[in-house]
Amino acid sequence: MTKYSFILLTGEKDGFLEALSGLGVMDITRSEKPVDEHSARLLDSTIRYKAAIKKLERFTLKDKDGNRRTTEQATYEMPKDFITAFEDADSRMESIADGIRSCEKEIQSAAVWGEFSKTDIAKIGSLGYEMHFFSVPSKHFDKEWENKYILQIVEQGENVWFVILVPKGENATFPAREIQPPSASVNELKDNLKELKEEFHRLEGRMLFFKENLDKIKAAYGESLYGLDQYIAGKSGQDAAEGYISVLEGFAPAENRKEIEAFLDTQDVYYLAEEATAEDNPPIKLKNNWFARAFEPIGSLYLLPRYDELDLTPFFAPFYMLFFGLCVGDLGYGIILLVAGIIIHFKMPKMATIGTLVSLLGIGSMIMPMLSGTVFGAKLYDILPMSDKYRDMFLTDMQLFWFSLIFGIVQLVFARIIAGVYATVKQGWQAGLSNFGWAAFTVWAALAFTEWNSKGSIDLMSPALSYTLLGISGVCILFFSSTSKNIFKRIGKGITSVYDVTGLLGDVLSYIRLFGLGMSGGILGMVFNAMAFQLSGIPYVGWGLTVLLLLIGHSLTIFISCLGAFVHPMRLTFVEFYKNVGFVGGGRQYRPLEKR
């Protein structure tokens, strides 16, 4: 998307939008803003008040010491320029807090060197020597150094901390890496820390005073808002050229940029064009091939992707089509849907996309029922003569049950792979490894369960392959669920993420609904067939009643089957698939101005 900013006189706005709608590609966000200095100051004041109120509402003392305010602080009065006083205090507190953290780190590093002063270092310098600081592991410390150099050991433990004196002007050649000396001694640093904390406590008292007067601050904020509203209301009755302009923001596809700019150059409008970013919250216009485009209405029922997020429509579309067919579970109903979709596509041009979707769902409803051989509630091998060899090719009810679970596992593994690849591209190779780990674990768990359930009659994995899959998944999940540089945070996140295995089991079991819906549709069609053909024996009207009941019964079955087949695969897509991909969503739909 390309982002456009337009500035024009308010009186010319409607005419400009009317002309712009002729292009039919610009999604417009409208706003009116006063541009004189007084209104800008009022607006700035209200924004700063609002930010101050939010910070004060969240402000709490760092410790339980409620007696923070001193006698001096109790004499505070609310300053006339509260905003500046608050911002100065807030900025100073952040600076001092950083100083306290830095000082505490310096104290830790300087503690081993003991207490000394700059005067002590100056005395050594007056004797013609320079101090050099070293630290080496104890096992690397050579006792001979004490004979070769003027060396003083300061502390000894796992590491040896020592100082060497070198005559001024000579190079300090020593077989160990020199470290940076502390900026001051521990006692000096502690004094600095004490001063910083006292200053921080004083500022806490000031902030506490401000918080106790929060009602007055909110009242001042209300007055600022009222003043801004009154000023704008007063200005709105004046001529548009005296202080008001319209600032419009619009978004359009990048491929239309030349066409749009050629049009804008003919208009009396000042505009800026730049590439849209995710922070601009541009509208979403999906770009897919004819197959995936037919499934965009399904995806839009949930959430559109964010501007910087992957569009999952091409990835869930084939699964949705086949899931739908598995839930319908009848070849005859698939043929009806295919014919209906073709008619809608060619006879109702405004619903061509819906017609394509129905046709594709019909194809899915013709492919998947071939697994069980069901057509209008009957079995193909009962209608057509065929040998046992071909009859055995159709899946039994139990085989269809396991097929549904396996199909679901395939989608979950596919989702994790997509998430891993996308995270790798966007954030680096470490960000995607946890998803690849979960994909490997899911495959391992499925194969291991199959072997266990077969009680040894099926051997799908060698021990080497089993340990390899489990090892890869364990390392990726435990050490790469977080990209933090802190190894303990990584492991902690990895351990907690192992709990997701319970969610994985629930996700897999959710796909049982595919089997249940397919079976129920087939059974319902079979029941209507049995009832209808029982009426065929009635004299004169028997076959008429049979045909009527078949039409009514199968029409009802088609409706019920399609309703379930539409809703439940959608649930599997939006909950199981989207969750495992890590989809966030929240994009807004692209709605360009158009003349209608």
Coordinates of C-alpha atoms in Angstrom, one line a residue:
M1 CA 0.0 0.0 0.0
T2 CA 1.0 3.6 -0.6
K3 CA 0.1 6.2 2.0
Y4 CA -1.2 9.6 0.8
S5 CA -1.6 12.8 2.9
F6 CA -3.7 15.5 1.4
I7 CA -4.0 19.1 2.6
L8 CA -6.7 21.4 1.1
L9 CA -9.2 24.0 2.1
T10 CA -12.2 22.6 3.9
G11 CA -14.6 24.2 1.5
E12 CA -13.0 22.2 -1.4
K13 CA -13.0 18.9 0.4
D14 CA -16.3 17.5 -0.9
G15 CA -15.5 18.3 -4.5
F16 CA -12.1 16.7 -4.2
L17 CA -13.6 13.5 -2.7
E18 CA -16.2 13.4 -5.4
A19 CA -13.5 13.5 -8.1
L20 CA -11.3 11.0 -6.1
S21 CA -14.1 8.5 -5.9
G22 CA -14.0 8.3 -9.7
L23 CA -10.7 6.5 -9.5
G24 CA -12.2 3.8 -7.2
V25 CA -8.9 2.9 -5.5
M26 CA -8.4 5.3 -2.6
D27 CA -9.3 4.3 0.9
I28 CA -9.8 7.6 2.8
T29 CA -9.5 8.4 6.5
R30 CA -10.9 11.9 7.2
S31 CA -10.0 14.4 9.9
E32 CA -10.2 18.1 10.4
K33 CA -7.5 19.9 12.4
P34 CA -7.1 23.6 13.4
V35 CA -3.7 24.8 12.3
D36 CA -3.2 28.1 14.2
E37 CA -0.7 28.5 17.0
H38 CA -3.2 28.8 19.8
S39 CA -5.1 25.6 19.0
A40 CA -1.8 23.8 18.6
R41 CA -0.8 24.9 22.1
L42 CA -4.1 23.8 23.6
L43 CA -3.9 20.4 21.9
D44 CA -0.3 19.9 23.1
S45 CA -1.3 20.9 26.7
T46 CA -4.2 18.3 26.7
I47 CA -1.9 15.6 25.4
R48 CA 0.7 16.2 28.1
Y49 CA -1.9 16.4 30.8
K50 CA -3.3 13.0 29.8
A51 CA 0.2 11.4 29.7
A52 CA 0.9 12.8 33.2
I53 CA -2.4 11.5 34.7
K54 CA -1.7 8.0 33.3
K55 CA 1.8 7.9 34.9
L56 CA 0.6 9.2 38.2
E57 CA -2.3 6.7 38.4
R58 CA 0.3 3.9 37.9
F59 CA 2.9 5.4 40.3
T60 CA 3.7 3.4 43.5
L61 CA 6.6 3.6 45.9
K62 CA 9.4 1.2 45.3
D63 CA 9.3 -0.1 48.9
K64 CA 6.8 -0.2 51.7
D65 CA 8.1 3.0 53.4
G66 CA 5.1 5.2 53.5
N67 CA 6.9 8.0 55.3
R68 CA 8.6 9.1 52.1
R69 CA 7.7 12.8 52.4
T70 CA 10.0 14.9 54.6
T71 CA 9.1 18.1 56.4
E72 CA 10.5 20.0 53.5
Q73 CA 8.4 18.0 51.0
A74 CA 5.2 18.6 53.1
T75 CA 5.6 22.3 52.3
Y76 CA 5.2 21.7 48.5
E77 CA 2.6 23.7 46.7
M78 CA 1.1 22.9 43.3
P79 CA 3.2 24.8 40.7
K80 CA 1.5 27.0 38.2
D81 CA 3.2 25.2 35.4
F82 CA 2.4 21.7 36.7
I83 CA 3.1 20.0 33.4
T84 CA 6.7 21.2 33.1
A85 CA 7.4 20.5 36.8
F86 CA 6.0 17.0 36.5
E87 CA 7.9 16.2 33.3
D88 CA 11.1 17.5 34.9
A89 CA 10.7 15.3 38.0
D90 CA 9.7 12.3 35.9
S91 CA 12.7 12.7 33.6
R92 CA 15.0 13.2 36.5
M93 CA 13.7 10.1 38.3
E94 CA 14.4 7.9 35.2
S95 CA 17.9 9.3 34.9
I96 CA 18.6 8.7 38.6
A97 CA 17.2 5.2 38.4
D98 CA 19.6 4.4 35.6
G99 CA 22.4 5.9 37.6
I100 CA 21.5 3.7 40.7
R101 CA 21.6 0.6 38.6
S102 CA 24.9 1.5 37.0
C103 CA 26.4 2.4 40.4
E104 CA 25.3 -0.9 41.9
K105 CA 27.0 -2.8 39.1
E106 CA 30.2 -0.8 39.6
I107 CA 30.1 -1.6 43.4
Q108 CA 29.9 -5.4 42.6
S109 CA 32.9 -5.2 40.2
A110 CA 34.9 -2.9 42.5
A111 CA 34.3 -4.9 45.7
V112 CA 37.2 -7.3 45.2
W113 CA 39.7 -4.4 45.1
G114 CA 38.8 -3.2 48.6
E115 CA 38.8 0.4 49.7
F116 CA 41.2 3.0 48.4
S117 CA 41.1 6.6 47.3
K118 CA 42.4 8.7 44.5
T119 CA 44.9 10.1 47.0
D120 CA 46.4 6.6 47.5
I121 CA 46.8 6.2 43.7
A122 CA 48.4 9.7 43.5
K123 CA 50.9 8.7 46.2
I124 CA 51.9 5.6 44.2
G125 CA 52.2 7.8 41.1
S126 CA 54.5 10.2 42.9
L127 CA 56.8 7.3 43.6
G128 CA 57.2 6.8 39.8
Y129 CA 54.9 3.8 39.3
E130 CA 51.7 3.1 37.4
M131 CA 49.1 0.6 38.6
H132 CA 47.8 -2.2 36.3
F133 CA 44.9 -4.4 37.3
F134 CA 44.6 -8.1 36.4
S135 CA 42.3 -11.1 37.1
V136 CA 43.1 -14.7 36.1
P137 CA 41.7 -18.1 37.1
S138 CA 43.6 -19.6 40.1
K139 CA 44.8 -22.5 38.1
H140 CA 46.5 -20.2 35.6
F141 CA 48.2 -18.0 38.2
D142 CA 52.0 -18.6 38.2
K143 CA 53.7 -18.2 41.6
E144 CA 56.9 -17.1 39.7
W145 CA 55.1 -13.8 38.8
E146 CA 55.5 -12.6 42.4
N147 CA 59.3 -12.9 42.0
K148 CA 59.5 -11.2 38.6
Y149 CA 57.1 -8.3 39.1
I150 CA 56.1 -5.9 41.8
L151 CA 52.8 -7.8 42.4
Q152 CA 50.2 -7.6 45.1
I153 CA 47.4 -10.1 45.4
V154 CA 44.2 -8.4 46.5
E155 CA 41.8 -11.4 46.6
Q156 CA 42.1 -15.1 45.8
G157 CA 39.4 -17.7 45.2
E158 CA 38.3 -19.2 42.0
N159 CA 40.1 -16.2 40.4
V160 CA 43.2 -14.4 41.6
W161 CA 42.8 -10.6 41.6
F162 CA 46.1 -8.7 41.7
V163 CA 47.8 -5.4 40.9
I164 CA 51.2 -4.9 39.3
L165 CA 53.3 -1.7 39.6
V166 CA 55.2 -0.7 36.5
P167 CA 57.7 2.2 36.4
K168 CA 56.3 5.1 34.5
G169 CA 57.2 5.2 30.8
E170 CA 57.7 1.4 30.6
N171 CA 55.4 -0.9 28.6
A172 CA 53.4 -3.2 30.8
T173 CA 54.3 -6.6 29.2
F174 CA 52.5 -9.3 31.2
P175 CA 51.3 -12.8 30.1
A176 CA 47.7 -12.1 31.2
R177 CA 44.9 -9.8 30.0
E178 CA 44.6 -6.5 31.8
I179 CA 41.2 -5.5 33.0
Q180 CA 39.7 -2.0 33.4
P181 CA 40.3 -0.6 36.8
P182 CA 37.3 0.5 38.9
S183 CA 36.3 4.2 38.5
A184 CA 36.4 4.6 42.2
S185 CA 36.8 2.6 45.4
V186 CA 33.9 0.7 47.0
N187 CA 33.5 3.3 49.8
E188 CA 33.4 6.2 47.3
L189 CA 30.9 4.3 45.1
K190 CA 28.7 3.6 48.1
D191 CA 28.7 7.2 49.0
N192 CA 27.6 8.0 45.4
L193 CA 24.9 5.4 45.6
K194 CA 23.6 6.8 48.9
E195 CA 23.4 10.3 47.4
L196 CA 21.6 9.0 44.3
K197 CA 19.0 7.1 46.5
E198 CA 18.4 10.1 48.6
E199 CA 17.8 12.2 45.5
F200 CA 15.5 9.5 44.1
H201 CA 13.5 9.3 47.4
R202 CA 13.1 13.1 47.4
L203 CA 11.7 12.9 43.8
E204 CA 9.4 10.1 44.9
G205 CA 8.1 12.4 47.6
R206 CA 7.4 15.0 45.0
M207 CA 5.6 12.5 42.7
L208 CA 3.6 11.3 45.7
F209 CA 2.6 14.9 46.4
F210 CA 1.4 15.2 42.8
K211 CA -0.5 11.9 43.1
E212 CA -2.3 13.2 46.3
N213 CA -3.4 16.2 44.2
L214 CA -4.5 14.0 41.3
D215 CA -8.1 15.4 41.5
K216 CA -6.8 18.9 41.0
I217 CA -4.7 17.8 38.0
K218 CA -7.7 16.0 36.4
A219 CA -9.8 19.2 36.9
A220 CA -7.1 21.2 35.1
Y221 CA -7.0 18.6 32.3
G222 CA -10.8 18.9 32.0
E223 CA -10.5 22.7 31.8
S224 CA -7.8 22.3 29.1
L225 CA -10.1 20.0 27.1
Y226 CA -13.0 22.4 27.5
G227 CA -10.9 25.3 26.3
L228 CA -9.9 23.4 23.2
D229 CA -13.5 22.4 22.4
Q230 CA -14.7 25.9 22.9
Y231 CA -12.0 27.3 20.7
I232 CA -12.7 24.8 17.9
A233 CA -16.4 25.5 18.2
G234 CA -15.8 29.2 17.9
K235 CA -13.6 28.8 14.9
S236 CA -16.0 26.5 13.1
G237 CA -18.4 29.4 12.6
Q238 CA -15.9 31.5 10.7
D239 CA -14.8 31.5 7.1
A240 CA -13.0 28.3 6.1
A241 CA -10.0 30.2 4.9
E242 CA -9.4 31.8 8.3
G243 CA -7.6 29.1 10.2
Y244 CA -9.1 25.8 9.0
I245 CA -7.9 23.3 6.4
S246 CA -8.8 19.6 5.9
V247 CA -6.1 17.0 6.3
L248 CA -7.0 13.8 4.7
E249 CA -5.2 10.5 4.8
G250 CA -5.7 7.8 2.2
F251 CA -4.3 4.4 1.2
A252 CA -4.2 2.8 -2.3
P253 CA -2.4 -0.2 -3.8
A254 CA 1.1 0.5 -4.9
E255 CA 0.4 -0.6 -8.5
N256 CA -2.0 2.3 -8.9
R257 CA 0.5 5.0 -7.8
K258 CA 1.3 6.4 -11.3
E259 CA -2.4 6.6 -12.2
I260 CA -3.3 8.3 -8.8
E261 CA -0.4 10.8 -8.9
A262 CA -1.3 11.8 -12.5
F263 CA -4.8 12.5 -11.3
L264 CA -3.7 14.4 -8.2
D265 CA -1.4 16.6 -10.3
T266 CA -4.6 18.0 -12.0
Q267 CA -6.2 18.9 -8.7
D268 CA -5.7 22.0 -6.5
V269 CA -4.4 19.9 -3.6
Y270 CA -1.1 19.5 -1.8
Y271 CA -0.2 15.8 -1.3
L272 CA 2.6 13.6 0.0
A273 CA 3.0 10.0 -1.1
E274 CA 5.1 7.4 0.8
E275 CA 5.2 3.7 1.3
A276 CA 2.8 2.6 4.0
T277 CA 4.2 0.9 7.1
A278 CA 2.5 -1.3 9.8
E279 CA 2.4 1.7 12.2
D280 CA 0.2 3.5 9.8
N281 CA -2.4 0.8 10.1
P282 CA -3.2 0.7 6.4
P283 CA -6.2 -1.3 5.1
I284 CA -5.7 -4.8 3.9
K285 CA -6.2 -5.9 0.3
L286 CA -5.4 -9.6 -0.2
K287 CA -3.6 -10.8 -3.3
N288 CA -4.3 -14.5 -4.1
N289 CA -4.7 -16.7 -7.2
W290 CA -8.2 -17.7 -8.4
F291 CA -8.3 -20.8 -6.1
A292 CA -7.3 -19.1 -2.8
R293 CA -9.4 -16.0 -3.7
A294 CA -12.5 -18.1 -3.6
F295 CA -11.8 -18.8 0.1
E296 CA -11.2 -15.2 1.1
P297 CA -14.8 -14.8 2.3
I298 CA -14.2 -17.7 4.7
G299 CA -11.1 -16.0 6.2
S300 CA -12.8 -12.6 6.4
L301 CA -15.4 -14.1 8.8
Y302 CA -12.7 -14.2 11.4
L303 CA -10.0 -11.6 11.2
L304 CA -7.9 -10.1 8.4
P305 CA -4.1 -10.3 8.8
R306 CA -2.2 -7.3 10.0
Y307 CA -0.3 -5.3 7.3
D308 CA 3.0 -7.0 8.3
E309 CA 1.5 -10.5 8.8
L310 CA 1.3 -13.5 6.6
D311 CA -2.0 -14.1 4.7
L312 CA -3.1 -17.7 5.6
T313 CA -5.8 -18.0 3.0
P314 CA -3.7 -20.0 0.4
F315 CA -2.6 -22.4 3.2
F316 CA -5.9 -23.3 4.7
A317 CA -7.9 -23.3 1.5
P318 CA -7.0 -26.8 0.3
F319 CA -7.6 -28.2 3.8
Y320 CA -10.9 -26.5 4.1
M321 CA -12.1 -27.9 0.8
L322 CA -11.2 -31.4 1.7
F323 CA -12.5 -31.1 5.3
F324 CA -15.8 -29.9 3.9
G325 CA -16.0 -32.9 1.7
L326 CA -15.1 -35.3 4.6
C327 CA -17.9 -33.7 6.6
V328 CA -20.5 -33.9 3.8
G329 CA -19.4 -37.6 3.3
D330 CA -21.6 -38.2 0.2
L331 CA -20.5 -38.2 -3.4
G332 CA -24.0 -37.5 -4.7
Y333 CA -24.3 -34.3 -2.6
G334 CA -20.9 -33.2 -4.0
I335 CA -22.2 -33.5 -7.5
I336 CA -25.2 -31.4 -6.6
L337 CA -23.0 -28.7 -5.1
L338 CA -20.7 -28.7 -8.1
V339 CA -23.6 -28.2 -10.5
A340 CA -25.1 -25.5 -8.2
G341 CA -21.8 -23.6 -8.0
I342 CA -21.3 -23.6 -11.8
I343 CA -24.9 -22.2 -12.3
I344 CA -24.3 -19.5 -9.7
H345 CA -20.9 -18.5 -11.2
F346 CA -22.3 -18.1 -14.8
K347 CA -25.9 -17.0 -14.2
M348 CA -25.2 -14.6 -11.3
P349 CA -22.1 -12.6 -12.1
K350 CA -22.3 -10.5 -8.9
M351 CA -21.9 -13.7 -6.9
A352 CA -19.3 -15.3 -9.2
T353 CA -16.8 -15.7 -6.3
I354 CA -19.4 -17.5 -4.2
G355 CA -20.2 -19.7 -7.1
T356 CA -16.5 -20.6 -7.5
L357 CA -16.4 -21.4 -3.7
V358 CA -19.5 -23.7 -3.9
S359 CA -18.0 -25.5 -6.9
L360 CA -14.7 -26.1 -5.2
L361 CA -16.5 -27.3 -2.1
G362 CA -18.5 -29.6 -4.4
I363 CA -15.3 -31.0 -5.8
G364 CA -14.0 -31.7 -2.3
S365 CA -17.3 -33.4 -1.5
M366 CA -16.8 -35.6 -4.5
I367 CA -13.2 -36.5 -3.7
M368 CA -13.4 -37.4 0.0
P369 CA -16.6 -39.5 0.0
M370 CA -14.8 -41.8 -2.5
L371 CA -12.8 -43.1 0.5
S372 CA -15.9 -44.7 1.9
G373 CA -17.8 -45.1 -1.4
T374 CA -21.0 -43.4 -0.2
V375 CA -23.4 -41.9 -2.7
F376 CA -26.9 -40.6 -1.7
G377 CA -26.8 -42.7 1.4
A378 CA -25.9 -46.0 -0.3
K379 CA -22.6 -47.7 -0.9
L380 CA -21.1 -47.8 -4.4
Y381 CA -20.2 -51.5 -4.0
D382 CA -23.8 -52.3 -3.3
I383 CA -25.0 -50.4 -6.4
L384 CA -22.3 -51.4 -8.8
P385 CA -21.1 -55.0 -9.3
M386 CA -17.4 -55.2 -8.3
S387 CA -15.0 -57.8 -7.0
D388 CA -13.8 -58.2 -3.4
K389 CA -10.5 -56.7 -4.5
Y390 CA -12.1 -53.4 -5.3
R391 CA -14.5 -53.5 -2.4
D392 CA -11.6 -53.8 0.0
M393 CA -10.2 -50.5 -1.3
F394 CA -13.0 -48.5 0.4
L395 CA -12.3 -47.5 4.0
T396 CA -14.3 -49.0 6.9
D397 CA -15.8 -46.8 9.5
M398 CA -12.8 -47.4 11.9
Q399 CA -10.3 -46.7 9.1
L400 CA -12.1 -43.5 8.3
F401 CA -11.9 -42.5 12.0
W402 CA -8.1 -42.9 12.0
F403 CA -7.9 -41.1 8.7
S404 CA -9.6 -38.1 10.1
L405 CA -7.1 -37.9 13.0
I406 CA -4.1 -38.4 10.6
F407 CA -5.4 -35.7 8.3
G408 CA -5.7 -33.3 11.3
I409 CA -2.1 -34.2 12.4
V410 CA -0.9 -33.3 8.9
Q411 CA -2.5 -29.9 9.1
L412 CA -1.1 -29.2 12.6
V413 CA 2.4 -30.2 11.4
F414 CA 2.0 -28.0 8.3
A415 CA 0.9 -25.1 10.5
R416 CA 4.0 -25.4 12.7
I417 CA 6.2 -25.5 9.7
I418 CA 4.6 -22.3 8.3
A419 CA 5.1 -20.6 11.7
G420 CA 8.7 -21.7 11.8
V421 CA 9.5 -20.5 8.3
Y422 CA 7.8 -17.2 8.8
A423 CA 9.5 -16.5 12.1
T424 CA 12.8 -17.4 10.6
V425 CA 12.3 -14.9 7.8
K426 CA 11.1 -12.1 10.0
Q427 CA 13.1 -12.6 13.2
G428 CA 16.1 -14.9 12.4
W429 CA 16.8 -18.6 12.6
Q430 CA 16.5 -18.9 16.3
A431 CA 12.9 -17.6 16.4
G432 CA 11.6 -20.5 14.2
L433 CA 13.3 -23.5 15.8
S434 CA 10.7 -24.0 18.5
N435 CA 8.0 -24.4 15.9
F436 CA 10.1 -26.9 13.9
G437 CA 10.6 -28.7 17.2
W438 CA 6.9 -29.0 17.8
A439 CA 6.4 -30.2 14.2
A440 CA 9.0 -32.9 14.8
F441 CA 7.5 -33.9 18.2
T442 CA 4.0 -34.2 16.6
V443 CA 5.3 -36.5 13.9
W444 CA 7.2 -38.6 16.5
A445 CA 4.2 -38.8 18.8
A446 CA 1.9 -39.9 16.0
L447 CA 4.3 -42.6 14.8
A448 CA 5.0 -43.8 18.3
F449 CA 1.3 -44.0 19.2
T450 CA 0.6 -46.0 16.0
E451 CA 3.3 -48.5 16.9
W452 CA 2.1 -48.8 20.4
N453 CA -1.6 -49.2 19.4
S454 CA -0.6 -51.9 16.9
K455 CA 1.0 -53.8 19.8
G456 CA 4.2 -54.4 17.8
S457 CA 2.6 -55.5 14.5
I458 CA 3.6 -52.2 12.8
D459 CA 7.1 -50.9 12.8
L460 CA 7.2 -47.3 11.5
M461 CA 10.4 -46.0 13.2
S462 CA 13.8 -47.4 13.8
P463 CA 15.2 -46.6 17.3
A464 CA 17.7 -44.2 15.6
L465 CA 14.9 -42.3 13.9
S466 CA 12.8 -42.2 17.1
Y467 CA 15.7 -40.9 19.2
T468 CA 16.6 -38.4 16.5
L469 CA 13.1 -36.9 16.2
L470 CA 12.7 -36.8 20.0
G471 CA 16.1 -35.2 20.5
I472 CA 15.6 -32.6 17.8
S473 CA 12.2 -31.6 19.2
G474 CA 13.5 -31.6 22.8
V475 CA 16.4 -29.3 22.0
C476 CA 14.4 -26.9 19.8
I477 CA 11.5 -26.6 22.4
L478 CA 13.6 -26.4 25.5
F479 CA 16.3 -24.0 24.3
F480 CA 14.6 -21.9 21.5
S481 CA 11.1 -21.2 22.8
S482 CA 12.6 -17.9 23.8
T483 CA 15.2 -15.9 21.9
S484 CA 16.5 -14.2 25.1
K485 CA 20.3 -14.1 25.6
N486 CA 19.8 -15.3 29.1
I487 CA 20.1 -19.1 29.1
F488 CA 18.0 -19.5 32.3
K489 CA 15.1 -17.5 30.7
R490 CA 15.4 -19.7 27.7
I491 CA 15.2 -22.9 29.6
G492 CA 12.5 -21.6 31.9
K493 CA 10.4 -20.6 28.9
G494 CA 11.1 -24.0 27.3
I495 CA 10.0 -25.9 30.4
T496 CA 6.7 -24.0 30.7
S497 CA 6.0 -24.4 27.0
V498 CA 6.1 -28.2 27.4
Y499 CA 2.7 -27.8 28.9
D500 CA 1.4 -27.1 25.4
V501 CA 1.5 -30.8 24.8
T502 CA -1.9 -31.0 26.5
G503 CA -3.2 -28.5 24.0
L504 CA -1.6 -30.5 21.1
L505 CA -3.6 -33.6 22.2
G506 CA -6.8 -31.5 22.4
D507 CA -6.1 -30.1 18.9
V508 CA -5.6 -33.6 17.4
L509 CA -8.8 -34.9 19.0
S510 CA -10.8 -32.0 17.6
Y511 CA -10.5 -33.5 14.2
I512 CA -12.7 -36.4 15.2
R513 CA -15.6 -34.1 14.3
L514 CA -14.7 -34.7 10.6
F515 CA -15.4 -38.4 11.0
G516 CA -18.5 -37.9 13.1
L517 CA -20.2 -35.4 10.7
G518 CA -19.4 -37.5 7.6
M519 CA -20.8 -40.6 9.3
S520 CA -24.0 -38.8 10.5
G521 CA -24.7 -37.5 7.0
G522 CA -24.3 -40.9 5.4
I523 CA -26.4 -42.6 8.0
L524 CA -29.2 -40.0 7.7
G525 CA -29.3 -40.5 3.9
M526 CA -29.4 -44.3 4.4
V527 CA -32.3 -44.0 6.8
F528 CA -34.3 -41.9 4.3
N529 CA -33.6 -44.4 1.6
A530 CA -34.9 -47.3 3.7
M531 CA -38.0 -45.4 4.7
A532 CA -38.7 -44.3 1.1
F533 CA -38.4 -47.7 -0.5
Q534 CA -40.7 -49.2 2.1
L535 CA -43.4 -47.0 0.6
S536 CA -42.8 -48.4 -2.9
G537 CA -45.1 -51.4 -2.1
I538 CA -48.2 -49.2 -1.7
P539 CA -50.5 -49.8 -4.7
Y540 CA -50.8 -47.0 -7.3
V541 CA -49.1 -44.2 -5.3
G542 CA -46.2 -46.1 -3.8
W543 CA -43.4 -45.0 -6.2
G544 CA -44.7 -41.5 -6.2
L545 CA -44.4 -41.3 -2.4
T546 CA -41.0 -43.0 -2.6
V547 CA -39.7 -40.3 -5.0
L548 CA -41.2 -37.5 -2.9
L549 CA -39.7 -38.8 0.4
L550 CA -36.3 -39.2 -1.3
L551 CA -36.4 -35.6 -2.6
I552 CA -37.5 -34.2 0.8
G553 CA -35.2 -36.4 2.9
H554 CA -32.1 -35.9 0.8
S555 CA -32.7 -32.2 0.5
L556 CA -33.0 -32.0 4.3
T557 CA -29.8 -34.1 4.6
I558 CA -27.9 -31.9 2.2
F559 CA -28.9 -28.8 4.1
I560 CA -27.9 -30.3 7.5
S561 CA -24.6 -31.8 6.1
C562 CA -23.6 -28.6 4.4
L563 CA -24.3 -26.5 7.4
G564 CA -22.1 -28.7 9.7
A565 CA -19.5 -29.0 6.9
F566 CA -19.3 -25.2 6.7
V567 CA -19.1 -24.5 10.4
H568 CA -16.9 -27.2 11.8
P569 CA -14.0 -27.0 9.3
M570 CA -14.1 -23.3 9.9
R571 CA -13.7 -23.9 13.6
L572 CA -10.7 -26.2 12.9
T573 CA -9.2 -23.5 10.7
F574 CA -9.7 -20.5 13.0
V575 CA -8.9 -22.3 16.3
E576 CA -6.5 -25.2 15.7
F577 CA -4.7 -24.1 12.5
Y578 CA -4.5 -20.3 13.2
K579 CA -3.4 -21.0 16.7
N580 CA -0.5 -23.2 15.7
V581 CA 0.6 -20.8 13.0
G582 CA 0.6 -18.0 15.6
F583 CA -1.9 -15.8 13.7
V584 CA -2.7 -12.5 15.4
G585 CA -4.8 -10.6 12.9
G586 CA -6.6 -7.3 13.4
G587 CA -6.2 -5.7 10.0
R588 CA -9.0 -3.5 8.6
Q589 CA -10.6 -4.2 5.3
Y590 CA -9.7 -2.1 2.2
R591 CA -12.8 0.0 1.3
P592 CA -12.0 2.4 -1.5
L593 CA -14.1 5.4 -2.4
E594 CA -16.2 4.4 -5.4
K595 CA -19.0 6.0 -7.4
R596 CA -22.1 3.8 -7.1

